Amino acid sequence: MAPNAAVPFWRAAGMTYITYSNICANLVRNCLKEPYKTEALTREKVHFSISKWTDGKPEKPTIRSDSPEE
Amino acid sequence: MGLAGVDMVIVPATTGQMGVLPGHVATIAELKPGVLSVHEGNETTKYFVSSGFVFIHANSFADIIAVEAVPLDQIDANLVQKGLVEFTQKLSSATTDLEKAEAQIGIDVHSALNSALTG
């Protein structure tokens, strides 16, 4: 048995699948022709707010906004 | 994309191009950046998928999940070439494992885009 057989290089470097997948998607989006490229850039924007809950009440939310890397 | 009945799809699995026909054994496969081709009668429609998965169900339904899937004609060949050169350079100047991994991903994706356009 080889429990660590054939780990993908990105996993070996400490990256998770979701990070890998998002990098791939961003690279593909950057190689598009116009007008598809501008439409795609709108898909890249991630904007969400997180709140921790204690005693059934939400605390102050943190806003997380991902700007696409160029 | 949506629900359609087709003759065959060829998906870019990490283990290689996989042809899926009706009656294919139920499978889950991870996809690598590459070309997805949908064959219906005499027509073939090709898309480039950035990464993702394909779930082939026992009833001959196949779900293809990709963050980005673009028709090949939306890809700009010049940008692909520039990207390939840029990431090849980045790999040689990369120091940390993470930088090397990111540069390698860049090379893989751009090479796959290049093959998709020239293949």
mmCIF file of C-alpha atoms in Angstrom:
data_model
loop_
_atom_site.group_PDB
_atom_site.id
_atom_site.type_symbol
_atom_site.label_atom_id
_atom_site.label_comp_id
_atom_site.label_asym_id
_atom_site.label_seq_id
_atom_site.Cartn_x
_atom_site.Cartn_y
_atom_site.Cartn_z
ATOM 1 C CA MET A 1 0.000 0.000 0.000
ATOM 2 C CA ALA A 2 1.243 3.486 -0.794
ATOM 3 C CA PRO A 3 -0.852 5.938 1.163
ATOM 4 C CA ASN A 4 0.908 8.926 -0.378
ATOM 5 C CA ALA A 5 1.054 7.625 -3.926
ATOM 6 C CA ALA A 6 1.062 10.173 -6.739
ATOM 7 C CA VAL A 7 0.119 13.299 -4.805
ATOM 8 C CA PRO A 8 -0.431 16.115 -7.329
ATOM 9 C CA PHE A 9 2.376 18.698 -7.254
ATOM 10 C CA TRP A 10 0.084 21.445 -6.039
ATOM 11 C CA ARG A 11 -1.085 19.345 -3.106
ATOM 12 C CA ALA A 12 2.537 18.587 -2.238
ATOM 13 C CA ALA A 13 3.212 22.334 -2.182
ATOM 14 C CA GLY A 14 0.459 22.827 0.380
ATOM 15 C CA MET A 15 -2.301 24.030 -1.935
ATOM 16 C CA THR A 16 -5.894 22.832 -1.618
ATOM 17 C CA TYR A 17 -7.998 21.655 -4.566
ATOM 18 C CA ILE A 18 -10.254 24.702 -4.406
ATOM 19 C CA THR A 19 -7.263 27.070 -4.639
ATOM 20 C CA TYR A 20 -5.891 25.057 -7.557
ATOM 21 C CA SER A 21 -9.232 25.061 -9.350
ATOM 22 C CA ASN A 22 -9.705 28.793 -8.873
ATOM 23 C CA ILE A 23 -6.207 29.551 -10.164
ATOM 24 C CA CYS A 24 -6.905 27.443 -13.266
ATOM 25 C CA ALA A 25 -10.207 29.218 -13.832
ATOM 26 C CA ASN A 26 -8.603 32.671 -13.481
ATOM 27 C CA LEU A 27 -5.857 31.773 -15.944
ATOM 28 C CA VAL A 28 -8.392 30.578 -18.510
ATOM 29 C CA ARG A 29 -10.486 33.736 -18.036
ATOM 30 C CA ASN A 30 -7.433 35.896 -18.659
ATOM 31 C CA CYS A 31 -6.887 34.239 -22.027
ATOM 32 C CA LEU A 32 -10.301 35.048 -23.441
ATOM 33 C CA LYS A 33 -11.072 37.379 -26.321
ATOM 34 C CA GLU A 34 -13.169 40.449 -25.732
ATOM 35 C CA PRO A 35 -16.120 40.814 -24.977
ATOM 36 C CA TYR A 36 -15.998 37.424 -23.213
ATOM 37 C CA LYS A 37 -13.100 38.537 -21.069
ATOM 38 C CA THR A 38 -14.946 41.458 -19.459
ATOM 39 C CA GLU A 39 -17.955 39.221 -18.786
ATOM 40 C CA ALA A 40 -15.665 36.669 -17.213
ATOM 41 C CA LEU A 41 -14.003 39.219 -14.942
ATOM 42 C CA THR A 42 -17.388 39.890 -13.342
ATOM 43 C CA ARG A 43 -17.520 36.182 -12.446
ATOM 44 C CA GLU A 44 -14.247 36.445 -10.596
ATOM 45 C CA LYS A 45 -15.497 38.822 -7.963
ATOM 46 C CA VAL A 46 -16.173 37.138 -4.643
ATOM 47 C CA HIS A 47 -17.869 39.128 -1.946
ATOM 48 C CA PHE A 48 -19.292 37.703 1.237
ATOM 49 C CA SER A 49 -19.654 38.503 4.900
ATOM 50 C CA ILE A 50 -19.028 36.075 7.753
ATOM 51 C CA SER A 51 -20.358 36.366 11.287
ATOM 52 C CA LYS A 52 -19.555 34.155 14.229
ATOM 53 C CA TRP A 53 -22.573 33.259 16.327
ATOM 54 C CA THR A 54 -22.501 33.056 20.141
ATOM 55 C CA ASP A 55 -25.483 32.398 22.416
ATOM 56 C CA GLY A 56 -27.802 32.472 19.428
ATOM 57 C CA LYS A 57 -26.735 35.966 18.377
ATOM 58 C CA PRO A 58 -24.458 36.990 15.524
ATOM 59 C CA GLU A 59 -21.370 39.027 16.327
ATOM 60 C CA LYS A 60 -20.003 41.794 14.120
ATOM 61 C CA PRO A 61 -19.578 40.419 10.593
ATOM 62 C CA THR A 62 -16.310 40.487 8.695
ATOM 63 C CA ILE A 63 -16.602 41.346 5.034
ATOM 64 C CA ARG A 64 -14.461 39.274 2.746
ATOM 65 C CA SER A 65 -13.897 40.529 -0.716
ATOM 66 C CA ASP A 66 -11.605 38.754 -3.131
ATOM 67 C CA SER A 67 -10.083 40.943 -5.776
ATOM 68 C CA PRO A 68 -8.918 39.006 -8.800
ATOM 69 C CA GLU A 69 -5.154 38.827 -9.189
ATOM 70 C CA GLU A 70 -3.837 40.062 -12.483
ATOM 71 C CA MET B 1 -24.900 24.279 -20.834
ATOM 72 C CA GLY B 2 -27.865 22.145 -19.946
ATOM 73 C CA LEU B 3 -29.413 18.777 -20.347
ATOM 74 C CA ALA B 4 -28.935 17.139 -23.736
ATOM 75 C CA GLY B 5 -28.878 13.648 -25.166
ATOM 76 C CA VAL B 6 -25.731 13.112 -27.201
ATOM 77 C CA ASP B 7 -23.770 10.237 -28.695
ATOM 78 C CA MET B 8 -20.473 10.640 -26.906
ATOM 79 C CA VAL B 9 -18.415 13.058 -24.854
ATOM 80 C CA ILE B 10 -14.666 13.040 -24.513
ATOM 81 C CA VAL B 11 -13.510 14.538 -21.233
ATOM 82 C CA PRO B 12 -9.985 15.575 -20.222
ATOM 83 C CA ALA B 13 -9.511 13.400 -17.151
ATOM 84 C CA THR B 14 -6.327 13.573 -15.101
ATOM 85 C CA THR B 15 -5.708 10.001 -16.279
ATOM 86 C CA GLY B 16 -6.037 11.034 -19.935
ATOM 87 C CA GLN B 17 -8.774 11.700 -22.485
ATOM 88 C CA MET B 18 -11.768 9.594 -21.530
ATOM 89 C CA GLY B 19 -14.485 8.731 -24.020
ATOM 90 C CA VAL B 20 -17.928 8.380 -22.449
ATOM 91 C CA LEU B 21 -20.720 6.609 -24.308
ATOM 92 C CA PRO B 22 -24.189 5.555 -23.164
ATOM 93 C CA GLY B 23 -23.777 2.488 -20.972
ATOM 94 C CA HIS B 24 -20.461 3.640 -19.536
ATOM 95 C CA VAL B 25 -19.734 2.211 -16.086
ATOM 96 C CA ALA B 26 -20.536 4.608 -13.241
ATOM 97 C CA THR B 27 -17.415 6.676 -12.621
ATOM 98 C CA ILE B 28 -16.225 9.818 -10.922
ATOM 99 C CA ALA B 29 -13.177 11.366 -12.525
ATOM 100 C CA GLU B 30 -11.188 14.497 -11.803
ATOM 101 C CA LEU B 31 -10.627 16.692 -14.840
ATOM 102 C CA LYS B 32 -7.460 18.516 -15.782
ATOM 103 C CA PRO B 33 -7.378 21.690 -17.910
ATOM 104 C CA GLY B 34 -8.209 20.510 -21.414
ATOM 105 C CA VAL B 35 -10.702 20.038 -24.195
ATOM 106 C CA LEU B 36 -14.161 18.617 -23.704
ATOM 107 C CA SER B 37 -15.751 17.458 -26.954
ATOM 108 C CA VAL B 38 -19.413 16.688 -27.348
ATOM 109 C CA HIS B 39 -20.272 14.422 -30.295
ATOM 110 C CA GLU B 40 -23.769 14.323 -31.692
ATOM 111 C CA GLY B 41 -24.320 12.659 -35.062
ATOM 112 C CA ASN B 42 -21.754 14.234 -37.356
ATOM 113 C CA GLU B 43 -21.259 17.330 -35.247
ATOM 114 C CA THR B 44 -18.661 17.961 -32.586
ATOM 115 C CA THR B 45 -18.729 20.904 -30.222
ATOM 116 C CA LYS B 46 -15.574 21.611 -28.294
ATOM 117 C CA TYR B 47 -15.097 23.475 -25.036
ATOM 118 C CA PHE B 48 -12.070 24.178 -22.918
ATOM 119 C CA VAL B 49 -12.604 23.336 -19.243
ATOM 120 C CA SER B 50 -10.368 24.892 -16.607
ATOM 121 C CA SER B 51 -10.636 21.940 -14.175
ATOM 122 C CA GLY B 52 -13.426 20.094 -12.443
ATOM 123 C CA PHE B 53 -15.057 16.698 -12.265
ATOM 124 C CA VAL B 54 -17.180 14.369 -14.316
ATOM 125 C CA PHE B 55 -19.757 12.146 -12.631
ATOM 126 C CA ILE B 56 -21.002 9.330 -14.832
ATOM 127 C CA HIS B 57 -24.127 7.761 -13.414
ATOM 128 C CA ALA B 58 -25.338 4.209 -13.914
ATOM 129 C CA ASN B 59 -28.326 5.423 -15.963
ATOM 130 C CA SER B 60 -25.993 6.949 -18.594
ATOM 131 C CA PHE B 61 -26.356 10.489 -17.304
ATOM 132 C CA ALA B 62 -23.078 12.327 -17.050
ATOM 133 C CA ASP B 63 -22.575 15.543 -15.103
ATOM 134 C CA ILE B 64 -19.626 17.676 -16.024
ATOM 135 C CA ILE B 65 -18.730 20.194 -13.358
ATOM 136 C CA ALA B 66 -16.271 22.920 -14.250
ATOM 137 C CA VAL B 67 -15.613 26.365 -12.869
ATOM 138 C CA GLU B 68 -14.954 27.653 -16.389
ATOM 139 C CA ALA B 69 -15.886 25.983 -19.656
ATOM 140 C CA VAL B 70 -15.478 28.110 -22.761
ATOM 141 C CA PRO B 71 -16.029 27.408 -26.468
ATOM 142 C CA LEU B 72 -12.618 27.222 -28.152
ATOM 143 C CA ASP B 73 -13.313 30.209 -30.362
ATOM 144 C CA GLN B 74 -13.490 32.492 -27.332
ATOM 145 C CA ILE B 75 -9.816 31.880 -26.571
ATOM 146 C CA ASP B 76 -7.246 34.451 -27.697
ATOM 147 C CA ALA B 77 -4.140 32.689 -29.051
ATOM 148 C CA ASN B 78 -1.818 35.655 -28.414
ATOM 149 C CA LEU B 79 -2.764 35.841 -24.757
ATOM 150 C CA VAL B 80 -2.128 32.110 -24.445
ATOM 151 C CA GLN B 81 1.375 32.451 -25.905
ATOM 152 C CA LYS B 82 2.179 35.415 -23.691
ATOM 153 C CA GLY B 83 0.945 33.531 -20.651
ATOM 154 C CA LEU B 84 3.042 30.488 -21.503
ATOM 155 C CA VAL B 85 6.200 32.580 -21.787
ATOM 156 C CA GLU B 86 5.385 34.476 -18.599
ATOM 157 C CA PHE B 87 4.843 31.354 -16.497
ATOM 158 C CA THR B 88 7.872 29.556 -17.897
ATOM 159 C CA GLN B 89 9.896 32.536 -16.690
ATOM 160 C CA LYS B 90 8.139 32.519 -13.351
ATOM 161 C CA LEU B 91 9.045 28.881 -12.830
ATOM 162 C CA SER B 92 12.746 29.570 -13.298
ATOM 163 C CA SER B 93 12.664 32.519 -10.882
ATOM 164 C CA ALA B 94 10.412 30.801 -8.308
ATOM 165 C CA THR B 95 11.868 30.115 -4.864
ATOM 166 C CA THR B 96 9.186 28.742 -2.532
ATOM 167 C CA ASP B 97 7.306 25.509 -3.220
ATOM 168 C CA LEU B 98 4.109 27.520 -3.497
ATOM 169 C CA GLU B 99 5.532 29.855 -6.161
ATOM 170 C CA LYS B 100 6.840 26.867 -8.091
ATOM 171 C CA ALA B 101 3.443 25.175 -7.891
ATOM 172 C CA GLU B 102 1.646 28.307 -9.095
ATOM 173 C CA ALA B 103 4.076 28.721 -11.985
ATOM 174 C CA GLN B 104 3.703 25.043 -12.895
ATOM 175 C CA ILE B 105 -0.095 25.402 -12.891
ATOM 176 C CA GLY B 106 0.295 28.403 -15.182
ATOM 177 C CA ILE B 107 2.452 26.382 -17.571
ATOM 178 C CA ASP B 108 0.047 23.407 -17.521
ATOM 179 C CA VAL B 109 -3.027 25.518 -18.176
ATOM 180 C CA HIS B 110 -1.446 27.578 -20.954
ATOM 181 C CA SER B 111 0.048 24.507 -22.638
ATOM 182 C CA ALA B 112 -3.357 22.856 -22.543
ATOM 183 C CA LEU B 113 -4.945 26.011 -24.013
ATOM 184 C CA ASN B 114 -2.299 26.031 -26.715
ATOM 185 C CA SER B 115 -2.873 22.382 -27.626
ATOM 186 C CA ALA B 116 -6.603 23.003 -27.657
ATOM 187 C CA LEU B 117 -6.196 25.773 -30.218
ATOM 188 C CA THR B 118 -3.681 23.984 -32.418
ATOM 189 C CA GLY B 119 -4.961 20.406 -32.035
#
